[in-house]
């Protein structure tokens, strides 16, 4: 998971980010 933020692309919006965001607000 941390690797994704580490090699984040130029888009700055990887597919892993949206998955981690809802994880916290959900609970």
PDB file of N, CA and C in Angstrom:
ATOM      1  N   UNK A   1       0.841  -1.212   0.000  1.00  0.00           N
ATOM      2  CA  UNK A   1       0.000   0.000   0.000  1.00  0.00           C
ATOM      3  C   UNK A   1       0.873   1.257   0.000  1.00  0.00           C
ATOM      4  N   UNK A   2       1.875   1.227   0.844  1.00  0.00           N
ATOM      5  CA  UNK A   2       2.783   2.386   0.922  1.00  0.00           C
ATOM      6  C   UNK A   2       3.561   2.539  -0.378  1.00  0.00           C
ATOM      7  N   UNK A   3       3.806   1.422  -1.032  1.00  0.00           N
ATOM      8  CA  UNK A   3       4.577   1.467  -2.292  1.00  0.00           C
ATOM      9  C   UNK A   3       3.839   2.320  -3.325  1.00  0.00           C
ATOM     10  N   UNK A   4       2.523   2.257  -3.318  1.00  0.00           N
ATOM     11  CA  UNK A   4       1.739   3.013  -4.298  1.00  0.00           C
ATOM     12  C   UNK A   4       2.030   4.511  -4.153  1.00  0.00           C
ATOM     13  N   UNK A   5       1.968   5.010  -2.933  1.00  0.00           N
ATOM     14  CA  UNK A   5       2.207   6.444  -2.705  1.00  0.00           C
ATOM     15  C   UNK A   5       3.660   6.787  -3.010  1.00  0.00           C
ATOM     16  N   UNK A   6       4.487   5.791  -2.952  1.00  0.00           N
ATOM     17  CA  UNK A   6       5.927   6.002  -3.151  1.00  0.00           C
ATOM     18  C   UNK A   6       6.246   6.211  -4.635  1.00  0.00           C
ATOM     19  N   UNK A   7       5.543   5.484  -5.481  1.00  0.00           N
ATOM     20  CA  UNK A   7       5.800   5.618  -6.924  1.00  0.00           C
ATOM     21  C   UNK A   7       4.600   6.271  -7.609  1.00  0.00           C
ATOM     22  N   UNK A   8       3.857   7.051  -6.862  1.00  0.00           N
ATOM     23  CA  UNK A   8       2.670   7.720  -7.412  1.00  0.00           C
ATOM     24  C   UNK A   8       2.980   8.296  -8.795  1.00  0.00           C
ATOM     25  N   UNK A   9       2.110   8.083  -9.763  1.00  0.00           N
ATOM     26  CA  UNK A   9       2.314   8.576 -11.138  1.00  0.00           C
ATOM     27  C   UNK A   9       2.067  10.077 -11.245  1.00  0.00           C
ATOM     28  N   UNK A  10       2.226  10.606 -12.452  1.00  0.00           N
ATOM     29  CA  UNK A  10       2.015  12.051 -12.660  1.00  0.00           C
ATOM     30  C   UNK A  10       0.556  12.429 -12.424  1.00  0.00           C
ATOM     31  N   UNK A  11      -0.325  11.465 -12.612  1.00  0.00           N
ATOM     32  CA  UNK A  11      -1.762  11.733 -12.425  1.00  0.00           C
ATOM     33  C   UNK A  11      -2.055  12.088 -10.970  1.00  0.00           C
ATOM     34  N   UNK A  12      -1.209  11.592 -10.084  1.00  0.00           N
ATOM     35  CA  UNK A  12      -1.397  11.885  -8.649  1.00  0.00           C
ATOM     36  C   UNK A  12      -2.722  11.313  -8.158  1.00  0.00           C
ATOM     37  N   UNK A  13      -3.260  10.350  -8.910  1.00  0.00           N
ATOM     38  CA  UNK A  13      -4.555   9.771  -8.496  1.00  0.00           C
ATOM     39  C   UNK A  13      -4.570   8.271  -8.777  1.00  0.00           C
ATOM     40  N   UNK A  14      -3.720   7.525  -8.090  1.00  0.00           N
ATOM     41  CA  UNK A  14      -3.634   6.078  -8.296  1.00  0.00           C
ATOM     42  C   UNK A  14      -4.916   5.375  -7.862  1.00  0.00           C
ATOM     43  N   UNK A  15      -5.148   4.153  -8.338  1.00  0.00           N
ATOM     44  CA  UNK A  15      -6.357   3.380  -8.010  1.00  0.00           C
ATOM     45  C   UNK A  15      -6.340   2.881  -6.569  1.00  0.00           C
ATOM     46  N   UNK A  16      -5.194   2.954  -5.941  1.00  0.00           N
ATOM     47  CA  UNK A  16      -5.095   2.459  -4.553  1.00  0.00           C
ATOM     48  C   UNK A  16      -5.516   3.539  -3.551  1.00  0.00           C
ATOM     49  N   UNK A  17      -5.413   4.769  -3.961  1.00  0.00           N
ATOM     50  CA  UNK A  17      -5.759   5.878  -3.048  1.00  0.00           C
ATOM     51  C   UNK A  17      -7.240   5.831  -2.655  1.00  0.00           C
ATOM     52  N   UNK A  18      -8.146   5.741  -3.626  1.00  0.00           N
ATOM     53  CA  UNK A  18      -9.599   5.712  -3.341  1.00  0.00           C
ATOM     54  C   UNK A  18      -9.971   4.563  -2.411  1.00  0.00           C
ATOM     55  N   UNK A  19      -9.198   3.510  -2.465  1.00  0.00           N
ATOM     56  CA  UNK A  19      -9.515   2.340  -1.616  1.00  0.00           C
ATOM     57  C   UNK A  19      -9.115   2.601  -0.162  1.00  0.00           C
ATOM     58  N   UNK A  20      -8.053   3.350   0.015  1.00  0.00           N
ATOM     59  CA  UNK A  20      -7.557   3.619   1.378  1.00  0.00           C
ATOM     60  C   UNK A  20      -8.366   4.743   2.030  1.00  0.00           C
ATOM     61  N   UNK A  21      -8.841   5.660   1.244  1.00  0.00           N
ATOM     62  CA  UNK A  21      -9.606   6.809   1.781  1.00  0.00           C
ATOM     63  C   UNK A  21     -10.903   6.344   2.460  1.00  0.00           C
ATOM     64  N   UNK A  22     -11.722   5.572   1.761  1.00  0.00           N
ATOM     65  CA  UNK A  22     -13.004   5.095   2.325  1.00  0.00           C
ATOM     66  C   UNK A  22     -12.799   4.173   3.522  1.00  0.00           C
ATOM     67  N   UNK A  23     -11.620   3.612   3.622  1.00  0.00           N
ATOM     68  CA  UNK A  23     -11.354   2.673   4.724  1.00  0.00           C
ATOM     69  C   UNK A  23     -11.472   3.384   6.076  1.00  0.00           C
ATOM     70  N   UNK A  24     -10.996   4.603   6.154  1.00  0.00           N
ATOM     71  CA  UNK A  24     -11.022   5.325   7.439  1.00  0.00           C
ATOM     72  C   UNK A  24     -12.414   5.913   7.723  1.00  0.00           C
ATOM     73  N   UNK A  25     -12.983   6.652   6.779  1.00  0.00           N
ATOM     74  CA  UNK A  25     -14.314   7.271   6.982  1.00  0.00           C
ATOM     75  C   UNK A  25     -15.391   6.218   7.224  1.00  0.00           C
ATOM     76  N   UNK A  26     -15.251   5.086   6.593  1.00  0.00           N
ATOM     77  CA  UNK A  26     -16.246   4.020   6.757  1.00  0.00           C
ATOM     78  C   UNK A  26     -16.378   3.651   8.228  1.00  0.00           C
ATOM     79  N   UNK A  27     -15.234   3.559   8.883  1.00  0.00           N
ATOM     80  CA  UNK A  27     -15.271   3.129  10.286  1.00  0.00           C
ATOM     81  C   UNK A  27     -15.304   4.396  11.142  1.00  0.00           C
TER      82      UNK A  27
END
